[in-house]
Structure formats: C-alpha cells, structure tokens
XYZ file of C-alpha atoms in Angstrom:
638
model
C 14.254 -9.322 8.733
C 14.173 -8.054 5.531
C 14.759 -4.329 8.329
C 16.782 -5.849 10.153
C 19.108 -6.153 7.143
C 18.763 -2.958 5.446
C 19.612 -1.453 8.528
C 23.292 -3.048 8.932
C 23.711 -2.176 4.705
C 22.991 1.372 5.731
C 25.205 2.046 8.804
C 27.526 0.688 5.961
C 26.710 2.906 3.385
C 26.681 5.786 5.750
C 30.098 5.167 8.032
C 31.739 4.323 4.350
C 30.597 7.541 2.988
C 31.192 9.917 6.064
C 34.874 8.150 6.287
C 35.192 9.328 2.887
C 34.453 12.481 3.137
C 36.251 13.803 6.267
C 39.150 12.374 4.774
C 38.839 15.012 1.770
C 37.316 13.127 -1.159
C 33.772 12.632 -1.170
C 31.701 9.891 -3.019
C 27.823 11.348 -2.654
C 26.544 14.718 -3.242
C 24.488 15.784 0.229
C 21.461 15.116 -1.290
C 22.200 11.910 -1.766
C 23.469 10.931 1.424
C 21.052 12.467 3.438
C 18.557 10.427 1.892
C 20.318 7.198 3.635
C 20.627 9.705 6.589
C 16.606 9.153 6.719
C 15.890 6.137 6.205
C 17.964 4.408 8.556
C 15.686 7.348 10.888
C 12.914 6.259 9.858
C 13.630 2.028 10.088
C 15.766 3.115 13.638
C 15.072 6.251 14.663
C 17.899 4.930 18.352
C 20.170 3.999 16.057
C 23.605 5.260 17.812
C 25.603 5.675 13.770
C 22.174 8.378 14.221
C 23.687 9.850 17.068
C 27.946 10.598 16.044
C 29.809 12.718 13.590
C 32.272 10.883 11.061
C 36.404 11.423 11.821
C 38.776 12.581 9.742
C 41.858 10.248 8.912
C 44.861 9.222 11.109
C 47.624 12.013 9.308
C 47.355 14.829 11.204
C 47.534 14.906 15.357
C 44.564 14.932 17.062
C 42.963 17.842 19.222
C 39.721 18.374 20.853
C 36.823 21.053 20.752
C 36.850 24.456 22.420
C 33.051 24.024 20.741
C 30.484 21.314 20.099
C 30.960 20.800 16.458
C 27.487 18.224 16.443
C 25.014 17.727 14.024
C 21.741 19.101 12.712
C 18.707 18.671 12.882
C 16.459 19.014 8.959
C 13.423 20.113 7.684
C 14.079 19.097 3.293
C 10.652 20.526 2.952
C 8.167 23.421 4.488
C 5.856 21.106 5.638
C 8.525 19.866 7.772
C 9.925 22.539 8.704
C 6.696 24.250 9.326
C 5.848 20.991 11.601
C 9.378 22.058 13.717
C 8.427 25.778 13.912
C 5.051 24.781 15.271
C 7.821 23.804 18.828
C 9.115 26.450 17.679
C 7.661 30.353 17.931
C 10.387 33.023 18.168
C 9.443 36.486 17.857
C 11.704 36.452 15.138
C 13.648 33.421 13.923
C 17.604 34.678 12.474
C 17.939 32.701 9.231
C 21.350 32.138 8.123
C 23.100 30.459 4.911
C 24.254 26.754 5.565
C 27.738 27.057 3.577
C 28.414 24.337 1.711
C 31.778 23.612 3.307
C 34.564 21.807 5.793
C 33.450 23.056 9.109
C 35.923 24.427 10.591
C 37.423 25.711 14.706
C 39.053 28.394 15.120
C 41.242 28.658 19.058
C 41.770 31.718 20.292
C 43.771 32.553 23.255
C 44.191 35.573 24.644
C 42.471 37.168 20.807
C 46.298 35.345 19.968
C 45.385 32.502 17.246
C 47.046 28.248 18.810
C 44.627 25.721 16.835
C 42.521 25.394 13.531
C 40.434 21.591 14.002
C 38.303 20.566 11.881
C 34.430 19.227 12.705
C 36.330 14.741 13.182
C 33.778 12.974 15.096
C 32.088 15.797 16.580
C 34.255 16.404 19.777
C 38.241 15.994 18.492
C 39.121 16.731 15.192
C 42.608 17.030 12.735
C 45.269 19.296 13.908
C 45.308 22.214 10.688
C 46.843 25.027 12.146
C 49.652 25.748 9.800
C 46.929 24.892 6.605
C 44.317 27.356 8.170
C 46.533 30.751 8.016
C 47.091 30.414 4.431
C 43.279 30.977 3.952
C 41.571 34.067 2.990
C 39.574 34.896 6.444
C 41.393 33.616 8.987
C 43.585 35.705 11.346
C 46.272 34.996 13.628
C 45.867 37.484 15.773
C 41.822 39.826 17.049
C 41.743 43.396 16.184
C 39.008 45.632 17.058
C 39.334 49.095 15.839
C 42.854 48.682 15.227
C 43.612 46.619 19.325
C 44.658 43.311 19.688
C 40.672 41.502 21.768
C 41.515 39.322 24.131
C 39.186 36.818 23.240
C 39.677 33.301 24.336
C 37.615 30.551 22.924
C 35.673 29.297 19.741
C 35.017 30.609 16.926
C 33.880 28.245 13.853
C 33.335 28.620 10.450
C 32.914 26.611 6.711
C 36.038 26.111 4.610
C 34.819 27.622 1.353
C 36.104 26.856 -2.945
C 34.095 29.929 -4.689
C 32.050 28.570 -8.546
C 35.303 31.400 -9.845
C 38.647 29.850 -8.176
C 36.845 26.096 -8.762
C 36.552 26.692 -12.508
C 39.953 28.758 -13.123
C 42.299 26.628 -10.658
C 40.809 22.856 -10.414
C 37.754 21.736 -12.589
C 38.792 18.383 -11.783
C 37.047 17.926 -8.801
C 33.544 17.236 -9.013
C 32.783 20.164 -6.830
C 34.191 22.853 -4.722
C 33.215 21.070 -1.236
C 35.357 17.686 -2.033
C 38.341 20.068 -3.169
C 38.082 22.062 -0.449
C 38.091 19.943 1.533
C 41.474 17.521 0.028
C 43.262 21.122 0.145
C 42.559 21.788 3.833
C 44.127 18.530 4.660
C 47.329 18.252 1.790
C 49.984 17.537 4.527
C 52.540 19.237 1.795
C 49.507 23.017 2.727
C 49.845 23.646 -1.383
C 46.115 25.621 -2.242
C 45.422 26.353 0.958
C 45.515 29.899 -0.317
C 42.808 29.014 -2.738
C 40.151 29.399 0.016
C 37.897 30.828 2.072
C 36.647 30.578 5.363
C 32.980 32.456 6.145
C 32.429 32.783 9.410
C 28.880 32.315 11.754
C 29.448 31.228 15.382
C 31.944 31.999 18.596
C 31.459 30.831 21.777
C 34.093 32.640 25.472
C 35.389 29.847 27.645
C 37.283 32.057 30.052
C 34.266 34.206 31.478
C 34.752 37.160 29.465
C 31.280 38.391 27.799
C 31.723 39.914 24.212
C 27.798 39.388 23.132
C 24.868 38.927 24.279
C 22.690 37.068 21.742
C 23.194 35.810 18.461
C 23.309 39.077 16.314
C 25.766 40.474 18.547
C 28.230 37.789 17.997
C 28.106 38.298 13.776
C 28.155 41.834 14.368
C 31.274 41.882 16.527
C 32.374 39.507 14.408
C 32.368 41.877 11.508
C 33.941 43.845 13.627
C 36.917 41.204 14.109
C 37.638 41.787 10.497
C 35.935 37.931 10.111
C 33.283 36.967 7.186
C 30.663 36.524 8.124
C 27.842 34.500 7.179
C 25.173 36.430 5.732
C 21.564 36.858 7.712
C 18.501 38.011 7.509
C 15.763 38.260 10.776
C 11.835 36.565 9.471
C 9.551 37.519 11.851
C 7.236 34.218 10.705
C 7.506 30.484 9.951
C 6.133 31.624 5.983
C 8.646 34.762 5.733
C 11.322 31.686 6.012
C 10.142 29.354 3.811
C 9.277 32.899 1.156
C 13.107 33.826 1.407
C 13.736 30.503 0.925
C 12.312 29.736 -2.539
C 14.310 33.604 -3.241
C 17.662 31.746 -2.199
C 16.747 28.647 -3.780
C 16.979 31.608 -7.517
C 19.567 33.658 -6.727
C 22.304 31.443 -5.046
C 22.838 30.367 -9.447
C 24.470 33.590 -10.105
C 24.591 35.437 -6.925
C 26.603 33.684 -3.809
C 29.549 33.446 -5.302
C 30.204 29.659 -3.135
C 27.745 26.509 -2.950
C 25.251 26.956 -0.412
C 22.234 23.645 0.090
C 19.960 25.727 2.006
C 19.364 27.683 5.749
C 20.319 27.453 8.584
C 17.011 28.395 11.212
C 17.300 29.514 14.715
C 16.294 31.770 17.459
C 17.893 35.119 18.898
C 18.526 34.212 21.818
C 22.149 32.190 22.967
C 21.024 28.869 23.971
C 24.796 26.741 24.732
C 23.537 23.409 26.563
C 20.987 23.077 23.459
C 24.395 23.256 21.395
C 26.216 21.383 23.558
C 24.125 18.548 22.328
C 24.652 15.977 19.249
C 21.232 17.002 17.295
C 20.522 20.308 18.425
C 16.780 20.854 19.048
C 16.713 25.337 18.743
C 18.205 25.022 14.831
C 17.755 23.590 12.020
C 19.016 22.655 8.460
C 16.244 23.648 5.994
C 17.501 21.594 2.829
C 17.018 22.935 -0.763
C 16.267 18.902 -2.299
C 17.463 18.268 -5.730
C 14.070 17.354 -5.315
C 12.832 20.996 -6.582
C 14.473 24.321 -8.338
C 13.676 27.979 -9.054
C 12.983 28.549 -13.155
C 11.201 30.646 -15.512
C 8.766 29.964 -16.678
C 9.079 30.493 -21.348
C 6.028 29.699 -21.939
C 2.919 26.532 -22.387
C 1.786 24.070 -24.190
C -1.303 22.746 -24.323
C -1.558 18.880 -24.175
C -4.211 17.078 -26.035
C -5.660 14.126 -24.604
C -9.071 13.602 -25.976
C -10.899 16.307 -25.422
C -9.017 18.025 -22.852
C -6.529 20.506 -22.681
C -4.065 20.182 -20.646
C -1.407 23.018 -19.766
C 2.132 22.848 -19.995
C 4.605 24.427 -18.604
C 7.879 24.633 -20.588
C 10.621 26.698 -18.627
C 14.404 27.236 -18.134
C 16.314 23.325 -17.838
C 17.035 22.434 -14.155
C 18.506 19.175 -12.712
C 15.900 17.416 -9.834
C 16.868 13.990 -8.674
C 19.459 13.510 -11.228
C 17.743 14.266 -14.554
C 17.111 17.281 -17.096
C 13.989 18.744 -16.694
C 11.983 21.802 -18.809
C 8.317 20.440 -18.912
C 5.954 20.214 -15.819
C 2.514 20.083 -15.913
C 0.120 22.604 -14.965
C -2.788 20.194 -14.316
C -5.718 21.722 -15.094
C -7.513 26.618 -15.258
C -8.273 26.248 -11.946
C -4.327 25.043 -10.608
C -3.311 28.404 -13.129
C -5.036 30.762 -11.840
C -4.363 29.570 -8.374
C -1.329 30.318 -8.653
C -1.067 33.354 -10.026
C 1.946 31.708 -12.983
C 2.676 33.289 -16.159
C 4.887 34.033 -18.655
C 7.828 34.999 -16.949
C 6.737 33.948 -13.954
C 10.090 32.333 -11.257
C 8.620 29.425 -10.288
C 9.367 26.561 -8.110
C 9.902 23.285 -9.560
C 9.324 19.767 -7.787
C 9.956 16.563 -8.733
C 9.590 14.120 -5.369
C 10.330 10.731 -5.284
C 8.719 9.070 -9.002
C 6.573 11.434 -9.163
C 6.575 13.412 -12.559
C 7.208 16.976 -11.908
C 4.794 19.683 -11.696
C 4.643 23.741 -10.661
C 4.486 24.110 -6.872
C 4.752 27.829 -6.293
C 5.254 31.036 -7.638
C 8.078 32.991 -6.591
C 6.917 36.576 -5.641
C 8.711 38.687 -6.756
C 9.513 42.564 -8.129
C 10.793 44.644 -10.733
C 10.520 40.903 -13.384
C 8.538 41.421 -16.300
C 4.727 39.064 -16.568
C 2.368 38.367 -19.455
C -0.400 36.425 -19.214
C -0.787 33.267 -20.229
C -3.185 32.208 -23.477
C -6.179 29.937 -22.945
C -7.651 28.105 -26.620
C -10.423 28.982 -27.507
C -11.957 26.389 -30.011
C -10.750 22.871 -30.449
C -8.292 22.579 -32.851
C -9.711 19.168 -34.672
C -13.900 20.208 -34.640
C -13.888 23.805 -33.900
C -16.462 23.307 -30.932
C -15.537 26.137 -28.278
C -13.829 24.689 -25.782
C -15.672 24.632 -22.527
C -13.409 26.555 -19.183
C -14.426 24.271 -15.935
C -11.708 25.682 -14.368
C -10.820 22.295 -13.283
C -10.367 21.137 -16.593
C -10.886 22.972 -20.326
C -12.138 20.835 -22.618
C -14.180 19.728 -25.998
C -17.461 18.877 -25.643
C -18.868 17.341 -28.147
C -19.074 13.591 -28.277
C -18.461 12.653 -31.635
C -15.003 15.118 -31.769
C -12.301 12.736 -33.446
C -10.015 12.913 -31.499
C -12.027 12.324 -28.440
C -13.707 9.091 -30.108
C -10.359 7.914 -31.174
C -8.823 8.836 -27.820
C -11.561 6.765 -26.508
C -11.195 3.544 -28.257
C -7.507 3.602 -27.645
C -9.028 3.361 -24.028
C -10.979 0.779 -24.229
C -8.362 -1.634 -26.701
C -5.869 -0.924 -23.284
C -8.083 -0.941 -19.906
C -10.424 -4.392 -21.430
C -6.123 -5.949 -22.502
C -7.234 -6.780 -26.228
C -3.388 -6.699 -27.050
C -3.545 -8.273 -30.299
C -5.932 -5.551 -30.751
C -3.433 -2.378 -30.607
C -3.224 0.681 -31.364
C -2.350 1.043 -35.485
C -4.512 -1.422 -36.414
C -7.736 0.521 -33.913
C -5.934 3.984 -36.070
C -7.181 2.163 -39.054
C -10.631 1.071 -38.806
C -11.193 4.426 -37.483
C -10.060 6.592 -39.797
C -11.730 4.134 -42.566
C -15.104 4.229 -40.491
C -14.965 0.901 -39.456
C -14.487 2.122 -35.957
C -16.716 5.447 -35.146
C -17.659 3.559 -31.417
C -17.247 1.147 -29.376
C -20.375 -0.467 -29.891
C -17.621 -0.902 -33.016
C -15.390 -3.081 -31.318
C -17.387 -6.463 -31.160
C -19.094 -6.180 -34.250
C -15.737 -6.567 -35.966
C -15.580 -9.218 -38.586
C -12.501 -11.882 -39.539
C -14.154 -10.258 -43.729
C -13.386 -7.205 -42.255
C -10.521 -7.574 -40.944
C -8.292 -9.216 -44.040
C -8.006 -6.346 -45.843
C -5.600 -5.128 -42.597
C -3.951 -8.326 -43.252
C -3.314 -9.016 -46.681
C -3.209 -7.223 -49.826
C -5.536 -7.470 -52.410
C -4.069 -9.833 -54.631
C -3.971 -12.434 -51.387
C -7.359 -12.049 -50.526
C -8.510 -12.936 -54.874
C -6.540 -16.025 -53.909
C -8.659 -17.305 -50.802
C -6.150 -16.417 -48.432
C -6.926 -17.185 -43.972
C -5.483 -14.349 -42.599
C -4.003 -15.596 -39.840
C -3.319 -12.152 -37.991
C -7.373 -11.206 -38.672
C -8.352 -14.588 -37.350
C -6.337 -13.748 -33.597
C -7.659 -10.465 -33.693
C -11.503 -11.149 -34.435
C -10.579 -15.021 -31.162
C -8.508 -12.041 -29.233
C -11.757 -9.559 -28.623
C -13.708 -12.242 -28.395
C -12.347 -13.046 -25.647
C -12.328 -10.282 -24.110
C -16.127 -9.907 -23.689
C -16.129 -10.490 -19.947
C -16.008 -7.663 -17.515
C -15.263 -6.435 -14.092
C -17.502 -4.051 -13.303
C -14.926 -1.336 -12.197
C -12.987 -2.008 -15.755
C -15.816 -1.892 -17.322
C -16.120 2.127 -17.182
C -13.091 2.438 -16.940
C -12.808 1.680 -20.084
C -14.573 4.309 -21.625
C -12.467 7.105 -20.238
C -14.504 8.769 -18.260
C -12.480 11.890 -17.197
C -11.585 11.285 -13.744
C -12.475 7.443 -13.515
C -9.874 4.937 -14.010
C -9.950 1.559 -12.431
C -8.787 2.034 -8.432
C -11.770 5.019 -8.113
C -14.295 2.886 -10.059
C -13.463 0.337 -8.315
C -13.441 2.138 -4.539
C -17.586 3.291 -6.277
C -18.254 -0.166 -6.238
C -16.956 -0.697 -3.210
C -18.915 1.904 -2.132
C -22.170 0.433 -2.660
C -22.383 0.997 -6.331
C -21.533 -2.486 -7.713
C -24.415 -3.194 -10.145
C -23.680 -0.851 -13.662
C -27.538 0.470 -13.414
C -26.805 1.844 -9.091
C -23.051 3.643 -10.816
C -25.562 5.144 -14.070
C -27.981 5.796 -11.294
C -26.189 7.970 -8.786
C -25.956 11.521 -8.054
C -23.736 13.515 -7.834
C -24.449 14.401 -4.544
C -24.005 10.246 -3.671
C -20.896 10.060 -5.246
C -19.294 13.042 -3.734
C -20.523 11.294 -0.353
C -17.131 8.231 -1.292
C -14.416 8.620 0.261
C -12.061 9.703 -2.080
C -14.244 11.928 -3.643
C -14.517 15.764 -3.322
C -17.673 17.539 -5.523
C -16.129 18.604 -8.539
C -14.724 15.076 -9.039
C -17.893 13.908 -8.505
C -19.901 16.524 -11.100
C -17.164 15.124 -13.599
C -17.923 11.783 -13.179
C -21.090 11.368 -13.407
C -21.847 13.856 -16.162
C -19.383 11.427 -18.610
C -21.548 8.383 -17.002
C -23.865 10.139 -18.331
C -23.101 11.033 -21.470
C -21.599 7.204 -22.387
C -24.993 5.167 -20.549
C -26.843 4.716 -23.977
C -23.586 2.949 -25.323
C -22.571 0.694 -21.713
C -25.859 -0.348 -20.986
C -26.483 -1.188 -25.026
C -23.672 -3.830 -24.575
C -24.951 -5.080 -21.228
C -28.772 -6.104 -22.576
C -27.851 -7.599 -25.690
C -24.809 -9.682 -23.649
C -22.138 -8.662 -26.194
C -20.322 -7.208 -22.365
C -20.672 -9.701 -19.743
C -20.339 -8.154 -15.714
C -18.853 -10.408 -13.560
C -19.615 -10.799 -9.643
C -18.045 -8.724 -7.726
C -17.965 -10.653 -4.801
C -15.546 -13.413 -3.687
C -12.576 -11.990 -5.633
C -9.161 -12.914 -3.312
C -7.287 -10.387 -3.229
C -11.152 -7.945 -3.395
C -9.957 -4.754 -1.272
C -6.375 -5.538 -1.960
C -3.551 -2.907 -3.869
C -0.862 -3.617 -5.620
C 1.761 -1.322 -7.148
C 5.253 -2.962 -8.610
C 7.844 -1.543 -8.814
C 11.489 -2.753 -11.041
C 11.681 -6.332 -13.172
C 9.957 -9.207 -13.200
C 10.573 -12.507 -14.871
C 6.102 -12.514 -16.247
C 5.728 -9.339 -17.621
C 3.945 -6.148 -15.990
C 0.478 -6.501 -17.912
C 0.486 -9.765 -17.512
C 0.797 -10.266 -12.924
C -1.861 -6.200 -13.099
C -4.479 -8.701 -15.061
C -3.628 -11.081 -12.349
C -4.565 -8.951 -9.912
C -7.630 -8.214 -11.276
C -9.026 -11.234 -12.211
C -9.031 -12.026 -8.232
C -10.495 -8.842 -7.230
C -7.398 -6.178 -6.385
C -6.471 -3.015 -7.805
C -3.893 -1.436 -9.263
C -1.662 2.066 -8.216
C 1.009 3.459 -9.716
C 2.802 4.956 -7.062
C 2.889 4.236 -2.823
C 0.254 5.763 -1.113
C -0.785 4.909 2.981
C -3.631 2.729 1.736
C -1.322 0.518 -0.375
C -1.726 -3.184 0.546
C 1.415 -4.574 -1.556
C 4.322 -3.596 -3.077
C 6.451 -6.591 -5.774
C 9.316 -6.687 -6.357
C 12.050 -8.926 -6.614
C 14.687 -7.055 -5.181
C 13.198 -5.867 -1.900
C 16.158 -4.758 -0.437
C 16.685 -2.097 -2.953
C 17.399 1.396 -1.930
C 14.498 3.226 -4.208
C 12.383 5.255 -3.618
C 8.656 3.879 -3.710
C 10.521 0.817 -1.315
C 12.031 3.409 0.764
C 8.476 5.359 1.153
C 7.091 1.977 1.494
C 9.134 1.145 4.558
C 7.827 5.011 5.816
C 4.416 3.817 5.550
C 4.927 0.487 6.991
C 3.590 -1.370 4.012
C 4.443 -4.661 3.280
C 7.375 -5.219 0.532
C 6.825 -8.671 -1.179
C 8.662 -11.064 -4.845
C 7.358 -11.907 -7.378
C 7.558 -16.144 -5.650
C 5.215 -14.583 -2.552
C 2.977 -12.156 -5.251
C 2.125 -15.185 -7.262
C 1.830 -16.790 -4.169
C -1.071 -14.695 -3.159
C -2.951 -14.639 -6.386
C -2.978 -18.751 -6.661
C -0.492 -19.199 -9.328
C-alpha cells in the first residue's frame, strides 16, 4: 500500500514539474527531477508517465513534429553506462555534449524555414517561428557554398543561453536554461535575440539523401552554416568514461553554455530506433550532482587513536547541495592505486548519504604535481609509524593517544552515558585511567574530586554526581560478545562485523581470541587484509579481555534466544525516543545496527515512511521493508 501511495505522489510531482519546465519556469534542477523519475522507474517500470514527454502551454498554435522528439535512456554513473555498452557494442562511439537547454525543431520546405516547433509532448509542440527567427543559429533559408539547399524535413537543436549573456542580462533567473525557456516562449518575442540554437540532428522527409551516417550529418549541418554540437569519436566504452571525466572539469571554465552530460550513439542512422518514445541505441551519460572534478591542494593526516588517515583538501565543489572541500583517501594503498598527488585533478563523489571520497584521478598531461609526504613518526609518542598499505598506524599500544581513544571507545560502545568524554579525559590526564580495567576499578571516593571542590569534600558532602557515575559503570558489566569485542577499539571490527563472526560460529571469547587469520578470512565479508588486522588487534588486547571476564568483572551474555537475532536495523529521521535508546533495544534483543542502507539490511526505521530521502529510495530499490517507530517497538517487544 505504501508503494502504491508513493507511486501516486511521484506521478503528481513529475507532471507538476514537467508542466512548469515546458511553460518556461522550471522549479527544480534536472538532477532532482531525474531522482524522482528514477524512483518511479524502480517502483513502477511500466508507468505510462515514463513513456511520454511533457506538454507546452496553450499560448501558441500546436504543430506536429517532423522528427520524433522522445526522451533518452540515462546512465547516471560509469557502472550504468558500462552495463548499457555491454549490450551495445559499436566499432566506435559518437559522443556529443548533452546540451542543457530547450529542444527546438526547425521545419524546412525546399530549403526555406516554415516553422520552428518546441518539444511539447514529443509529438506536437508550440509554433514559435517568429521568436526563433531572432535567434543566433536559426536560418530563414539553407545555403551551402552560396547555393540554396532544397532540403525538406526537420533539423533539431537545443536553444541555449550562454553564461556571459545570463550574467549580463538575466542574472535574476535561476539558471541559463530557465531563462532561455522563458524567453523563447514570450508572446511579444522580446529577448529571443539573446538565444542561440545548437543543432545535432536532421531528417529529410522527401526521399532526398544529404548524408548517410551520423558523422556525415554533423558535417552537412556545419557546411550549411548551422552551429553544431561538439562531436568526439571514442573507440571503446572506457574512452567514453575518460572523456566524460575530462569534460566534467572543462565545462566549468572552457564551455560557454551549460551541459549536463554526454549523448553516446552509434554512427549508423537508425530511424526505427529513433522513432521510439525512448530510443535504445543511444544513451544520455549524465553528469550527476553526486560527483565533480577538482584539484587537490594538500593532504592532511587525520589521527584516530593510532591510525593515520589521509584526507584530501581540494578546490571547493558542490555535491548534493553542499559545498565540499575535503574527502577521505582511506589509506596508503588507496592513494597509491589512484595515483593521487598534490595538484592532481580528481573525481570527487558523494552518493546518497555517504561522506565524500576521491573516486578517480583524471589523467592529463602538462599539469604540475608533487608527491604526497607521509608521516614517519607518531606525533605523540615518537614511535616509528608502520605502513601496512591498508593502514598507517602507531604500533605502540601504550601511546597515550591510543589509550585515551580506546577508553572513549569502550565508554561509547558499552553505552556508559554518565561517564562522559570530559570526565574520562580528566581521569586519564590524572593517570586514574590507564587501561580499560581501570574503569571498573573506579570508586565513589575516587570520583568525588571531579564533582566537588576541596571545601565541599572537607564538609563531608555527598556527591550525587559521583554516585551516579559509579552506579552507571556497575550497571554495564553484562554485555553481548559482539559488543564486548567492539569496545576495545580494534581496527576493522565494530559491533556489526563482530556479530558476523559470532554468527559464523566464533560465539565465545576464547574461540574468537584463538581464531587464525585464515579462519577469519573464511567468514563471508572478511578479506585477508581485514583478517590480519583483526587477529593482530585481538592478540594485542587478549590479556585484558580475558582478565575482565575471568575475574567476573564482565559477564558475557548468551547469544542464543535473542528476539532479533540475525536481524539488522538502520534508523533515519526523527523518532520520539532517543536514537541511542532505540539502538540499545536492538542490541539487547540480539540484533545489529547499520549506519546505511545495504542489500543485507533487515529493516529501515523512520517515522516518515513516504519520504523521498535517499535512504527511503534505496530501501525501495532493494526491496527492504520500511517500518515506523510503532512497528519497530512491536518487533522489540516494547
């Protein structure tokens, strides 16, 4: 039922935004419109709205098109494009700019312009001939080498406004496309002289042949003095992807008008395919708002515990509506594989709600780059840093930065809320906390000075704060095995991954501590590199982990019988209960928490189940149940 309601909502939104666009006042960006379109395509692939174009206003006479003006299939990223290319193997791929303007068809008879028709519903559009005649690139008659060309048929192009014109005359409009769309449909025709038509297609309807393939078509349009779209020939899909990365950067400074992707097609003219509502033999390879090209200026090293993570600092780009200047480079191996250097031009991505990252380096000549300098010694303890490829870290377990980080991790994972960051840091600085075991050795007396001053202590005042913290610590001595292991801040092993190991049969502390790298790597989702890191981390902390359990300070709960055992939950949006409390309900019932929507997620929990958020959309695409807080509490037995 929820899916049916969402489909109806999407239909209304798409029709609303289409009407606004074709009336000359687009409300949202192409990328935002595409997200709605793609969501509807996932929920209802045969929906009739997906197979028709919008319609213009009723301000002009309606005229039928000479050539089809349907919509194109889209690829939003290289993976989608490669999937299309695998089914469309051409000797060469013709690649043109996907112009971000308004489509227009020029209809000629015997070489003379008779009508100029907007896209409309794909079959008929508005006759704006008088306005079109004022545009740069529209010819009242077709001449080649000084002679009239007796062409009868249609010539298709895109009406655009250059950045310079927009800045100088129409900066009050949101963008060039909106400004162009509005001007071309003005009843009084004012402003059309500021517009330009760039052509890319032509169709003869009287049997005369002026070109035999797509390349000849573009050449013929040029010879007839039309402004034509830029055409590049690529010999393979990989070259198309590389060219796209290059154009993503160039379009900001070197292209005078807006483009929002590339059109990729074969050289053969395929009229039957072109007549379809959505031609299959060509595709729009879009530039997504989720990625951009920028230049790396420096690399900082973020230190978390003993791990040094490279963070790229680059020229500001806008991704998903936010301004971004930083992105993680993950680890040394990732940097080396990418070939990242200071001065490199890189593709920055931010898909869904994932933090920005560097996806690729644009290979270019004649740019100056310098190698990235790696830290050699720990900035805290001076120990020589170890470069294992997948991580750069300080190997000194007693490094004060590592110890404090582990204490904070233990408090967070064990959910000892009253023992906060400030108190832990103060106790650590005073050498009252030097390891995890010291947390459970704290007494009320030891905590009192952190809540009362000397004068109050002398008067034998009771510290309610010290009592509260002490009781909070003592009430968190019973844990699930996965939580206990995750508390120790071991690289690569959080609660979710620890739970996978438990479910794989390593369901006692001793089994986990005795597991070999090969055994861990044999568990689904754990590669050899991760297994090595986990085994080394467990070995490093084994003595203290065993000691706390053997002395009865920590009690490991049984893994059997959990109501939510084997189930995973992700939360999004506002809940009436605290997010941390909701997560604890899941953990206590044997379930696990995920921070993002993945294919193995059991439930997405939100009180706005009809939202168009990226998490809701992804859950719909993957068929993951989306439940509200009431349903969630019912599952947990609350």
